[in-house]
XYZ file of C-alpha atoms in Angstrom:
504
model
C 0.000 0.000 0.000
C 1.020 3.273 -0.662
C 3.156 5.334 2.336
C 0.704 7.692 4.322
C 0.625 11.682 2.629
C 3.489 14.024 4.330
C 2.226 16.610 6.792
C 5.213 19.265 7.329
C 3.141 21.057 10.000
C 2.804 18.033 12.484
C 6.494 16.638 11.843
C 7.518 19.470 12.811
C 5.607 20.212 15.778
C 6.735 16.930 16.634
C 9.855 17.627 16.766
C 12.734 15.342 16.352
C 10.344 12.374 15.914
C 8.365 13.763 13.077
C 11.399 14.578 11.455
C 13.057 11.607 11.819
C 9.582 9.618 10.332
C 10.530 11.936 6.683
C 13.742 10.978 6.881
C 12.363 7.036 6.589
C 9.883 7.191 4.484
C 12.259 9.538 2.216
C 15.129 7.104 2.490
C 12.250 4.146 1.600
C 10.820 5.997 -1.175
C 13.997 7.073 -3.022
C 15.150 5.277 -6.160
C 17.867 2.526 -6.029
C 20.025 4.710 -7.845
C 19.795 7.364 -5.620
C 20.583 5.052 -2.285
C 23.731 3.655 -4.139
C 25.217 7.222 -4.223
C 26.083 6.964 -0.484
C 26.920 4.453 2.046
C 24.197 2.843 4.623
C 25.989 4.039 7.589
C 26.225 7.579 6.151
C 21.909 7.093 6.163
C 22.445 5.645 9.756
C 24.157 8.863 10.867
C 21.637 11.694 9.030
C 18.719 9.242 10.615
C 19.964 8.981 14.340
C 22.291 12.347 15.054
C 21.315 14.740 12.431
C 18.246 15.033 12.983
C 18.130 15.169 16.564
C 20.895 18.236 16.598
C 18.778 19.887 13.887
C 15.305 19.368 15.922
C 17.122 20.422 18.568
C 18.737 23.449 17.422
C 15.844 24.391 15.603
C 13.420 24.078 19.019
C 15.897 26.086 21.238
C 16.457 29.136 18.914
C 12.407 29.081 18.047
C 11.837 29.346 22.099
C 15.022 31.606 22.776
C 14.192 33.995 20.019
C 10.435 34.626 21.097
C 11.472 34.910 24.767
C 14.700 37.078 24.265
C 13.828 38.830 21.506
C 10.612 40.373 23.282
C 12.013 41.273 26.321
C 14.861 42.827 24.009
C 12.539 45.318 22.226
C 10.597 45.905 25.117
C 13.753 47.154 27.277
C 15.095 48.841 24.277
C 12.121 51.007 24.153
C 12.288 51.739 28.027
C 15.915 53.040 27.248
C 14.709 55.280 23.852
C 11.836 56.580 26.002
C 14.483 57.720 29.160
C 17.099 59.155 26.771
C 16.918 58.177 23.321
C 20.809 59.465 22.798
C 22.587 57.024 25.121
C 19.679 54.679 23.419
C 21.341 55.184 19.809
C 24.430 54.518 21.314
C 23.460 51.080 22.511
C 20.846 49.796 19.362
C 23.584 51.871 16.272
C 27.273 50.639 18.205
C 27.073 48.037 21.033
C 24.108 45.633 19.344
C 25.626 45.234 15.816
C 29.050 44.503 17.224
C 27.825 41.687 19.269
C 25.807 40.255 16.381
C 28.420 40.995 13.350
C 30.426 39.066 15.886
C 28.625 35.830 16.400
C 28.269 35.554 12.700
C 31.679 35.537 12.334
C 31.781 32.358 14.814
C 28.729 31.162 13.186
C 30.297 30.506 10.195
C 32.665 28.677 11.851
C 30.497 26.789 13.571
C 28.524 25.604 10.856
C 32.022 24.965 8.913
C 33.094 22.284 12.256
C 29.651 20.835 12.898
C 29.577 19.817 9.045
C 33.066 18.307 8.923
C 32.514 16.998 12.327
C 29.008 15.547 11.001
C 30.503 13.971 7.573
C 33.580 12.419 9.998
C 30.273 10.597 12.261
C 28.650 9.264 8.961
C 32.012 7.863 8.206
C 32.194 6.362 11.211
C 29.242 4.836 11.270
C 29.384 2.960 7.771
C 33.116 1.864 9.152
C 31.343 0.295 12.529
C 28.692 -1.199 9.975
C 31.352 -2.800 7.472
C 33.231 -3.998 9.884
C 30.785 -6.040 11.998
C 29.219 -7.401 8.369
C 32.345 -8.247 7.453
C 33.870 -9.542 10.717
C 34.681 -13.154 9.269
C 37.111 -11.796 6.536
C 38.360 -9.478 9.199
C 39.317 -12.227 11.600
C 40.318 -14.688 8.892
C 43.075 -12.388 7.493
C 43.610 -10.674 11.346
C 43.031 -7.265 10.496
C 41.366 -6.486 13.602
C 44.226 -4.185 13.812
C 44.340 -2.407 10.937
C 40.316 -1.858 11.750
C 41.196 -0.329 14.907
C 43.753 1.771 13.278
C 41.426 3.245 11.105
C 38.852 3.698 13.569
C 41.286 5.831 15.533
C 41.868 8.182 12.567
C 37.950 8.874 12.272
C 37.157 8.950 15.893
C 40.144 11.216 16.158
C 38.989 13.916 13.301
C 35.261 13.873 14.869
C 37.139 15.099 17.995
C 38.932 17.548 16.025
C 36.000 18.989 14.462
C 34.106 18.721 17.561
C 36.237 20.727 19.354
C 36.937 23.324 16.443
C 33.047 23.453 17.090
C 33.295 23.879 20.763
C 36.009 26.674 20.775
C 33.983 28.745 18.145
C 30.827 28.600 20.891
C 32.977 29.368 23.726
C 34.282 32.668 22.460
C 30.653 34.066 21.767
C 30.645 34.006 25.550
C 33.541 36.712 26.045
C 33.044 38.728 23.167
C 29.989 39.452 24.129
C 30.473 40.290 28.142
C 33.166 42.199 26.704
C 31.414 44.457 24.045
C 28.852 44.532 27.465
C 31.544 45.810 29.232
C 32.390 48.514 27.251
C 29.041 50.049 26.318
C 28.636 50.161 30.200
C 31.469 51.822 30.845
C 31.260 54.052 28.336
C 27.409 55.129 28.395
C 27.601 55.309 32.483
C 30.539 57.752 31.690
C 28.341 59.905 28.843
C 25.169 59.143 31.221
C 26.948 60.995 34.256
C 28.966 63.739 32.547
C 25.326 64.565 30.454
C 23.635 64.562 34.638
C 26.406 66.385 35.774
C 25.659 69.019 33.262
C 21.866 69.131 33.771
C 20.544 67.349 30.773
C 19.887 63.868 32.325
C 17.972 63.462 36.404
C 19.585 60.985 38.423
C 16.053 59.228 38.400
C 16.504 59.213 34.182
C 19.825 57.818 34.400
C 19.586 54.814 37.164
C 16.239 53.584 35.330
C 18.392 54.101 31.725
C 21.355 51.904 33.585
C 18.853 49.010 34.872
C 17.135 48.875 31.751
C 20.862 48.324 29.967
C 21.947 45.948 33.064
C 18.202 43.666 31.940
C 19.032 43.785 28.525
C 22.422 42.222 29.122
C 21.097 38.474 29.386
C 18.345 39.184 26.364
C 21.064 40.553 24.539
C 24.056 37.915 25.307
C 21.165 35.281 24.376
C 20.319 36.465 20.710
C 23.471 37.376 20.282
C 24.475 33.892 20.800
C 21.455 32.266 18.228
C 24.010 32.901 14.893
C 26.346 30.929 16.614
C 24.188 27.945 17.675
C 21.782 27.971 14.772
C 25.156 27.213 12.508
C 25.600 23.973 14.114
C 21.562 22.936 13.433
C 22.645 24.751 9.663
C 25.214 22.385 9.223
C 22.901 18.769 9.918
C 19.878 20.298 8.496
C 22.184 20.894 5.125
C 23.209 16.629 5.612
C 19.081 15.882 6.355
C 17.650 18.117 3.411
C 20.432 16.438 1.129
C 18.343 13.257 1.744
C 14.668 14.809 2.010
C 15.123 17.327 -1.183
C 16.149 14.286 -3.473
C 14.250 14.006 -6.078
C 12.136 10.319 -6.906
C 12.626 9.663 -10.001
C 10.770 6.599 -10.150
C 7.217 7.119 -9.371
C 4.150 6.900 -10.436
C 2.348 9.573 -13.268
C -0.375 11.801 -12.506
C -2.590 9.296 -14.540
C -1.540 6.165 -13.748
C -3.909 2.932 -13.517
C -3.763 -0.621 -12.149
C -2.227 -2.932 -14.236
C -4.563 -5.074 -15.717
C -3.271 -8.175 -16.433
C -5.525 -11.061 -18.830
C -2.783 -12.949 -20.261
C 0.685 -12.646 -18.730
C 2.580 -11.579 -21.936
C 5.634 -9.512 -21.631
C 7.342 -7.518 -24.081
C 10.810 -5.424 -24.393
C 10.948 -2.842 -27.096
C 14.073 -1.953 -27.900
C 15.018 -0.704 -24.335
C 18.031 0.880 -24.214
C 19.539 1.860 -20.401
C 22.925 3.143 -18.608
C 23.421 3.823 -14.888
C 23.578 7.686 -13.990
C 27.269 7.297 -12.556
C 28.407 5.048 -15.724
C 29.129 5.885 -19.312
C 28.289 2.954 -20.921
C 25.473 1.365 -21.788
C 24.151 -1.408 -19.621
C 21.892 -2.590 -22.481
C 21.558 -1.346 -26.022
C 18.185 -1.692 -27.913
C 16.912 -5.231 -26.230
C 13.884 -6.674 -27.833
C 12.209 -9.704 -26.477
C 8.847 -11.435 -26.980
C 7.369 -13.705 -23.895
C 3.935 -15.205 -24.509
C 1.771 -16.145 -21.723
C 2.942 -18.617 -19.786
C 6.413 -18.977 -21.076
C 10.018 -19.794 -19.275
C 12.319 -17.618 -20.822
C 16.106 -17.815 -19.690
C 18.845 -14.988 -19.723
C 21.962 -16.223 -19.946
C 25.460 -14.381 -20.411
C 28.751 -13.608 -19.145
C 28.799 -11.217 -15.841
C 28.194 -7.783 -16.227
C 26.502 -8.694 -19.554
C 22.995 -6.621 -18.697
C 21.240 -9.480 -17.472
C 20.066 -8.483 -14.246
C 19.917 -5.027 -15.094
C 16.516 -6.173 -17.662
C 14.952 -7.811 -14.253
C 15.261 -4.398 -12.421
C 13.850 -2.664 -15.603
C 10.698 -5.163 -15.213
C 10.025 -4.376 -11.528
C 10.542 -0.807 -12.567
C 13.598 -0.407 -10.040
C 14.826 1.837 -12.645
C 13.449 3.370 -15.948
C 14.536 2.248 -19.442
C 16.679 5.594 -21.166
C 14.391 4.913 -24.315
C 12.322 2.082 -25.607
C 9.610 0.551 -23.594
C 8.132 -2.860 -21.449
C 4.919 -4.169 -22.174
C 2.648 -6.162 -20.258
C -0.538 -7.510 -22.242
C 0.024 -4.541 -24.121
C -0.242 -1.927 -21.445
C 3.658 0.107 -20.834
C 4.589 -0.508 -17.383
C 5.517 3.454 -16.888
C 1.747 4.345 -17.382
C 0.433 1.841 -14.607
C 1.091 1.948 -10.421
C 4.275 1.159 -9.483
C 2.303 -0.701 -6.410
C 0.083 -2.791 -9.231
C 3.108 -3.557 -11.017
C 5.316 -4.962 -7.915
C 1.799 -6.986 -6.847
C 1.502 -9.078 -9.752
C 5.447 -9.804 -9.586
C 7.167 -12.256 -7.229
C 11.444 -11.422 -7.004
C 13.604 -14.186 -5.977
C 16.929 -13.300 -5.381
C 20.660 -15.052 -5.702
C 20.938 -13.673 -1.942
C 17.852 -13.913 -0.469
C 17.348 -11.069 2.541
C 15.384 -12.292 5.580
C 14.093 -9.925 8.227
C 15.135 -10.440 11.871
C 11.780 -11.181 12.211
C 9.674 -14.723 12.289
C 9.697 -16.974 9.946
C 5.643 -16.637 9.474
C 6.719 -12.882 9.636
C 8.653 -13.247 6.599
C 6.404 -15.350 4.744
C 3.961 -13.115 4.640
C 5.959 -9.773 4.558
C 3.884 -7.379 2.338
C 0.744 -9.277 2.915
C -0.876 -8.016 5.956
C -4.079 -10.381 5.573
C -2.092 -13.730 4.892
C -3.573 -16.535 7.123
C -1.418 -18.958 9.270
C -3.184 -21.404 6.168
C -2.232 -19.826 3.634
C 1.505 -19.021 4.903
C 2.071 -23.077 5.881
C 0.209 -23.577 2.228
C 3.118 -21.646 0.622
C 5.626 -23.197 2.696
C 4.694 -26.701 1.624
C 4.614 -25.355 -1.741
C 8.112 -23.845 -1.493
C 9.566 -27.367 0.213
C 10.010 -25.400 3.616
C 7.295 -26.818 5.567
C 9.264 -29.617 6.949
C 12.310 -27.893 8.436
C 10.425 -25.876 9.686
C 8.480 -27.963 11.596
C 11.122 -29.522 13.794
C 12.308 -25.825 14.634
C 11.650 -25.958 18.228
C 9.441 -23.130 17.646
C 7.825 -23.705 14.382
C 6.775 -20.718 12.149
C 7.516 -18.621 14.993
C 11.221 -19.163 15.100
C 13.349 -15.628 14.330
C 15.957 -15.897 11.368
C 18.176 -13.916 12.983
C 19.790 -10.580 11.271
C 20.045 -11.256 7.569
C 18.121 -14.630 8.516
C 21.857 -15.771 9.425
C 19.961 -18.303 11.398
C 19.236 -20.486 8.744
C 21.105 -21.979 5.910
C 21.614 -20.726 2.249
C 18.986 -23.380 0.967
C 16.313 -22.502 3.704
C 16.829 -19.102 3.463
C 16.189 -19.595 -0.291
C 12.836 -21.431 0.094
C 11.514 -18.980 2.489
C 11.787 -16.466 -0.138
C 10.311 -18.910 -2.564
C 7.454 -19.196 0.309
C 7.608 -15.595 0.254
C 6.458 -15.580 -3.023
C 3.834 -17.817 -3.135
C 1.676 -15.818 -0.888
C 2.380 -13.352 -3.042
C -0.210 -15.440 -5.740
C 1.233 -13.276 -8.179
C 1.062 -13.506 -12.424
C 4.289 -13.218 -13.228
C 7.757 -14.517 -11.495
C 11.266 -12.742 -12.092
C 14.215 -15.318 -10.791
C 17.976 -13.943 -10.315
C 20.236 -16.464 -10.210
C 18.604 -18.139 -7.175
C 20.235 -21.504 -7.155
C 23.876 -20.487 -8.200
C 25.184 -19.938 -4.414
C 23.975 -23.385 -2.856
C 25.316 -26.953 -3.216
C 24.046 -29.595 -5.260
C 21.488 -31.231 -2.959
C 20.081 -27.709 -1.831
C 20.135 -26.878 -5.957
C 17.839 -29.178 -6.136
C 15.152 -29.422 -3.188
C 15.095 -25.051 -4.735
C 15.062 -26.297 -8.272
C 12.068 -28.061 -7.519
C 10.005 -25.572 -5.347
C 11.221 -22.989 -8.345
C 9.857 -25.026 -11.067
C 6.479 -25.273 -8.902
C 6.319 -21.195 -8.519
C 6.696 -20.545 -12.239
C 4.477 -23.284 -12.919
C 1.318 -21.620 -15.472
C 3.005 -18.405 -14.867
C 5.164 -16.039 -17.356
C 8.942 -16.644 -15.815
C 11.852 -14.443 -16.379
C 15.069 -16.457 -15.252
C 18.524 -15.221 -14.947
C 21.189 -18.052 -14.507
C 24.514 -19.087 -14.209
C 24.287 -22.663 -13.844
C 23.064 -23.351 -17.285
C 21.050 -26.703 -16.019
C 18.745 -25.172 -14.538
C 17.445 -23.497 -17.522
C 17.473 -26.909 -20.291
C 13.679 -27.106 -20.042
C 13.243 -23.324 -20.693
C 10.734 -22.382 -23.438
C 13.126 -19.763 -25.025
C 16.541 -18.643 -23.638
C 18.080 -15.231 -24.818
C 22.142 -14.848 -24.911
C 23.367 -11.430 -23.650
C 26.457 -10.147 -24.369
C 27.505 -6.294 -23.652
C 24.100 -5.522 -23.234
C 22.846 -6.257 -26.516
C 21.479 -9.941 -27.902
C 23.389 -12.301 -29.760
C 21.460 -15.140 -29.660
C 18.053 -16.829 -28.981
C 16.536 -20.185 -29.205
C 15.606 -23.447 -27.504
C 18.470 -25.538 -25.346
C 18.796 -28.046 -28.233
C 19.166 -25.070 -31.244
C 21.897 -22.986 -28.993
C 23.789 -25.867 -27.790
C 24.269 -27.596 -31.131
C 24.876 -23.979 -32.519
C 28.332 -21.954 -32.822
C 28.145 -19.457 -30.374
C 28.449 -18.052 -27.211
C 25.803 -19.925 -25.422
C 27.163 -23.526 -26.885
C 31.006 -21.932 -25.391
C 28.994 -21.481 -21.870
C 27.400 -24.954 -21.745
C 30.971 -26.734 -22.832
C 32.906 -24.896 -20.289
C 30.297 -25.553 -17.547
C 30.019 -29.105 -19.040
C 33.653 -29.639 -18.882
C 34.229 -27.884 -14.979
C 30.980 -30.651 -13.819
């Protein structure tokens, strides 16, 4: 279902939680292209300590500025009502000193804090890389190294933390000191102008306590350039995240896909990644009637998965288009699109979550029946049973709980509850063993049973019985046919199946 409507007005009147919630649901709604231009722990960072020091910062110069500033104007106008001379010597010299001042620090401030702010995201994607990759780090011993180089980061965040800190701490003397002076020096013009008659002594005590109030008030706003920097700097880092634009989304006029048949169709799409300048795939054509297996086969990097991502409209084609029963993909929901599609994976994720949980993940209304239905479908009702606690065992983070295979027919489970028209495989079976190749082969084979099936794959075995397999080299096509025509043709596919032939 489609993510509940922003409302700017009660995020922020919430505060650091409201922010935080557009933060998600901008992170969750942004294209894949745009997530892949920074790191996960860099998102980590923005989510957890950005926000909060822009909420923050944000709340405390709002309440400051209201409560300061109005005592401020109030106590100014005391002081032009009593002498509005020694006034014009406080509002024209004393008050723009203090504030040209702070924006001086400010700047600096704002400078720090975003340094100090990049150094944290940096940190955190270093904490996150190492603990995902702690198995090569212990196997090779570079716990070490690790530590070395979370030294240097820890050690610049301290640096630009404290380049921060000094910057605040000065706003603190400059300002008693610019206090200092206009006291001195407007008690000095205050009693020379009573000494010669033009001020009472009752004008000139209620002139000095009105100055001596507006010291705090003053020091205060003063002081809001300076701290309002530091919220500057994260609120640049959050509105980097909440000001991308989503590229992938649905038109003003977009329907539900209607789908009768099951037929898809590629006409000659032609794509590239933003950050790349070649082309991933170069005027692709292909033809699958209802129904059909069709295979995609080709050396890495060839464009293969790239046409799956195009399908679940993970990214748009640069020109050309992809039919379903005739209707173009762009001009239909994204959300109709992704709920007639089941994805299977070469690395299946898994939620630390149940495994009923997981199952059913993306369909709320999925019965207990209907998620042990799938799983008997998908050959995982039976080690699952003898978990000691059934559907209701957690996989762990990443599912790490479970083994390749089971992870693998959990997301085959997955997408059986999904009941959905058309499946799009990606090289599921090409990281397990023989044995678990198979049990997967054979819940795989019952998924795209009657349904329109769009399988990458390495191991070229598990595609013999395909209805049509496509060759894909460079991103273009250089061959098509049936197992029996490509493997008793010259050719790149017949060069795939000897090598693989001859490695078995």
């Amino acid at each position: 279902p489609p993510l509940p409507p922003h409302r700017p007005g009660a995020d922020w009147a919430c505060g650091n939680t409201g922010l935080q919630l557009q933060i998600y649901e901008n992170i969750i709604r942004a294209d894949l292209e745009t997530l892949g231009d920074s790191h996960t722990g860099n998102y980590i960072a923005i989510f957890l300590n950005d926000a909060k020091l822009m909420a923050n910062t944000l709340n405390q110069t709002l309440i400051n500025l209201f409560r300061h500033f109005f005592t401020l104007i109030v106590l100014t106008g005391m002081m032009f009502t009593l002498n509005w001379k020694l006034a014009s010597i406080y509002v024209v010299i004393v008050m723009p000193a203090g504030i040209l001042s702070m924006r001086r620090l400010g700047k600096v401030t704002r400078k720090a804090s975003h340094q100090g702010l990049t150094e944290t995201g940096l940190l955190s994607r270093l904490i996150s890389e190492t603990i995902k990759g702690i198995r090569v780090v212990k196997a090779y011993a570079g716990e070490k190294l690790e530590a070395k180089n979370a030294d240097r980061v820890i050690n610049r965040v301290l640096e630009f933390t404290m380049r921060s800190v000094r910057a605040k701490s000065a706003s603190s003397p400059i300002v008693e000191s610019l206090a200092g002076v206009a006291i001195a020096g407007i008690i000095f013009w205050g009693g020379r102008q009573s000494f010669e008659g033009n001020l009472t002594a009752g004008e000139f005590m209620g002139f000095i306590s009105a100055l001596l109030l507006a010291y705090q008030p003053l020091r205060s706003v003063a002081n809001l350039p300076v701290v309002l920097q530091e919220g500057v700097a994260a609120g640049l880092r959050v509105f980097e995240i909440i000001d991308k634009p989503i590229e992938i989304k649905n038109k003003p006029d977009a329907g539900e896909l209607k789908i009768s048949k099951g037929g898809i169709e590629f006409k000659n799409v032609s794509f590239a990644y933003g950050n790349r300048d070649i082309s991933a795939l170069d005027d692709i054509s292909i033809d699958i009637n209802p129904g059909e297996t069709v295979a995609l086969v080709g050396p890495s990097g060839a464009g293969k998965s790239t046409l799956l991502n195009l399908v679940l409209r993970f990214y748009d084609p640069v020109s050309g288009s992809i039919e379903i029963d005739g209707q173009d993909i762009q001009t239909v929901t994204i959300e109709s699109l992704r709920a007639s599609t089941a994805l299977v994976t070469q690395e299946p994720f898994l939620f630390d979550d149940t495994i009923a949980a997981n199952i059913a993940y993306g369909q709320d209304n999925a019965s207990q029946k209907a998620i042990e239905k799938a799983a008997k479908s998908a050959a995982a009702h039976d080690f699952i049973s003898v978990l000691p606690e059934g559907y209701e065992t957690r996989c762990g983070e990443g599912g790490m709980q479970l083994s390749g295979g089971q992870r693998q027919r959990i997301a085959i489970a997955r997408a059986m509850v999904l009941r959905p028209r058309l499946v799009v495989l990606d090289e599921p079976t090409s990281a397990l063993d023989n044995k678990a190749e198979q049990e997967v082969q054979k819940a795989l084979n019952y998924l795209m049973q009657d349904r329109t099936s769009l399988v990458v794959a390495h191991r070229l075995s598990t595609i013999i019985n395909a209805d049509k397999i496509y060759v894909i080299d460079q991103g273009i096509v250089v061959q098509s046919g049936s197992h029996e025509e490509l493997s008793k043709a010259k050719g790149l596919y017949a060069e795939l199946y000897k090598a693989q032939f001859e490695d078995q």
